[in-house]
XYZ file of C-alpha atoms in Angstrom:
197
model
C 116.369 136.403 89.043
C 118.813 134.136 89.510
C 121.903 136.890 89.325
C 119.685 139.198 91.984
C 119.188 135.980 94.302
C 122.906 135.222 94.189
C 124.189 139.068 94.847
C 122.151 138.989 97.905
C 122.430 135.943 99.283
C 125.941 136.703 98.933
C 126.812 139.865 100.437
C 124.790 138.350 103.259
C 126.366 135.811 104.022
C 129.812 138.121 103.989
C 128.168 140.723 106.396
C 126.824 137.941 108.522
C 130.008 135.715 108.253
C 132.275 139.084 108.250
C 133.643 137.856 112.332
C 133.987 134.563 111.228
C 135.682 134.693 108.123
C 138.477 137.334 110.841
C 138.605 134.078 112.865
C 139.710 131.882 109.840
C 142.204 134.332 108.519
C 143.702 133.982 111.472
C 143.901 130.463 112.645
C 145.109 129.917 109.210
C 147.858 132.347 109.254
C 148.884 129.934 112.744
C 148.255 126.469 110.525
C 148.966 126.746 107.625
C 150.661 130.031 107.075
C 150.936 132.631 104.346
C 148.764 133.341 101.907
C 146.076 133.183 103.911
C 144.044 132.639 100.395
C 144.336 130.373 97.436
C 143.997 132.228 94.254
C 143.960 129.637 91.352
C 142.570 130.705 87.298
C 139.536 128.899 86.442
C 137.408 128.677 83.393
C 133.523 129.842 83.627
C 130.904 130.838 81.759
C 132.201 129.399 77.610
C 135.699 128.389 79.189
C 136.683 132.165 80.071
C 139.377 131.807 82.234
C 138.723 133.723 85.673
C 140.270 133.782 89.188
C 139.302 131.320 91.882
C 139.172 132.368 95.760
C 139.571 130.229 98.508
C 140.992 130.174 102.242
C 144.365 127.922 101.253
C 143.895 124.316 102.915
C 147.731 122.737 102.499
C 151.495 123.680 103.525
C 153.856 124.697 100.933
C 156.237 122.018 101.244
C 158.909 120.796 99.349
C 161.327 118.100 98.860
C 164.574 118.584 98.461
C 165.002 119.287 94.759
C 163.122 122.060 94.819
C 159.458 120.081 93.444
C 156.172 120.356 95.706
C 155.225 117.475 97.539
C 151.759 115.391 96.765
C 148.902 116.790 98.507
C 148.880 114.187 101.173
C 151.452 114.986 102.850
C 150.587 118.390 102.505
C 147.171 118.554 103.751
C 147.165 118.690 107.282
C 144.408 117.946 110.091
C 143.586 121.615 109.728
C 142.910 121.247 106.073
C 141.054 118.479 106.159
C 138.677 120.390 108.584
C 138.633 123.203 106.091
C 137.340 121.222 103.348
C 135.245 118.450 105.230
C 133.565 121.987 106.506
C 133.592 123.447 102.822
C 134.542 126.099 105.158
C 137.833 126.811 102.603
C 134.818 127.574 99.728
C 133.953 130.610 101.842
C 135.518 133.342 99.828
C 134.495 132.327 96.475
C 131.272 134.506 97.915
C 133.417 137.245 96.694
C 133.654 135.210 93.026
C 129.288 135.494 92.998
C 129.501 139.104 94.143
C 131.617 139.544 90.929
C 129.781 137.929 88.446
C 131.888 135.701 88.041
C 130.289 132.819 90.016
C 126.795 131.728 91.461
C 125.631 130.445 93.729
C 125.133 126.891 92.291
C 126.561 125.407 88.895
C 128.965 122.523 87.493
C 132.243 123.077 90.242
C 134.943 125.344 88.374
C 137.914 123.026 87.958
C 141.262 122.500 86.165
C 141.810 125.645 83.082
C 143.874 122.614 82.046
C 141.225 120.018 81.254
C 138.927 122.182 78.985
C 141.433 120.109 75.880
C 140.446 116.474 77.350
C 136.371 116.958 78.126
C 133.673 115.573 74.884
C 131.976 118.272 73.488
C 129.290 116.889 75.581
C 131.135 117.308 79.031
C 132.162 121.120 77.622
C 128.553 121.686 77.572
C 128.999 121.947 81.299
C 130.158 126.018 80.684
C 126.617 126.674 79.085
C 126.045 127.960 82.718
C 128.204 129.673 85.043
C 130.204 127.511 87.429
C 129.388 127.349 91.284
C 130.162 126.938 94.500
C 127.649 123.701 95.178
C 126.011 122.075 91.971
C 123.994 119.375 91.199
C 127.365 116.684 90.677
C 128.208 118.132 94.620
C 124.930 116.757 96.187
C 125.216 113.083 94.474
C 128.164 111.481 95.022
C 130.871 114.855 94.917
C 133.982 113.317 95.273
C 133.069 109.654 95.265
C 131.377 109.626 92.029
C 133.943 108.641 88.725
C 134.615 112.086 87.053
C 132.182 110.783 83.442
C 129.735 110.902 86.300
C 129.991 113.582 87.492
C 129.618 114.927 84.130
C 127.017 113.375 83.233
C 124.764 115.371 86.284
C 126.956 119.273 85.682
C 125.005 118.865 81.554
C 122.044 117.544 83.211
C 121.654 120.768 85.425
C 122.536 122.643 82.007
C 119.775 121.009 81.032
C 117.184 121.146 83.795
C 117.874 123.900 85.989
C 115.943 126.335 87.461
C 115.503 128.630 90.639
C 113.411 125.893 92.316
C 116.196 122.775 91.623
C 118.858 125.775 92.699
C 116.618 125.771 96.437
C 116.607 122.093 96.604
C 121.031 122.203 95.534
C 121.785 124.594 98.393
C 119.201 122.828 101.178
C 120.930 119.673 99.821
C 124.107 120.658 100.233
C 123.944 121.507 103.751
C 122.901 118.567 104.852
C 126.354 116.722 102.804
C 128.258 119.456 105.303
C 126.829 118.452 107.734
C 127.643 114.765 107.615
C 131.118 115.143 105.830
C 130.043 112.546 102.710
C 131.615 112.336 99.559
C 134.885 114.599 99.928
C 137.846 112.820 99.085
C 137.647 110.171 96.066
C 138.989 106.728 97.031
C 142.643 106.249 97.225
C 142.994 110.176 97.060
C 142.735 112.814 99.992
C 140.447 114.786 97.077
C 140.117 113.162 93.714
C 142.013 112.008 91.311
C 142.903 114.135 88.028
C 141.391 113.649 85.333
C 143.085 112.668 82.183
C 140.205 112.557 79.575
C 136.838 110.777 78.848
C 136.518 107.054 77.204
C 133.359 108.305 75.752
């Protein structure tokens, strides 16, 4: 049932949003340059890697030595708007259609984090990653990594269609309120460096 809902919802949203997506593509190309899409390998179900698709939110800027500048220097006002409105996540509906992601589940993080998880934290990969999740509606980037993973594992143990519907409704509210976009002192979220637990 969950997979059926994922397919139907993702397909309908991509069709309904297609004119808006075209406008976003043009705006991103104008304000941020090419490529319009941001592609990155992320760990999914059981830690297997897949190619995540998002709209880019940062410019490619480098220092004199060829090193990419920090996120805060590359993130523009338009990029901040895309993140605050979660519009950068729209292409992930394609990942949902491919079966690599679900509408709801723990957010797919970086592959480099895999060896840093505790055994309990790694359990977040027992379900497919999601466009939104329990941690996103309970603090998003404002909460600590340990709390985020605690919420992810709670979802793994309690997920249901009813809970997914609740999370989607709460996500809509969070998006309109633009809550939890960044961690204190960071434009997004500080890097995970391993748990103290």
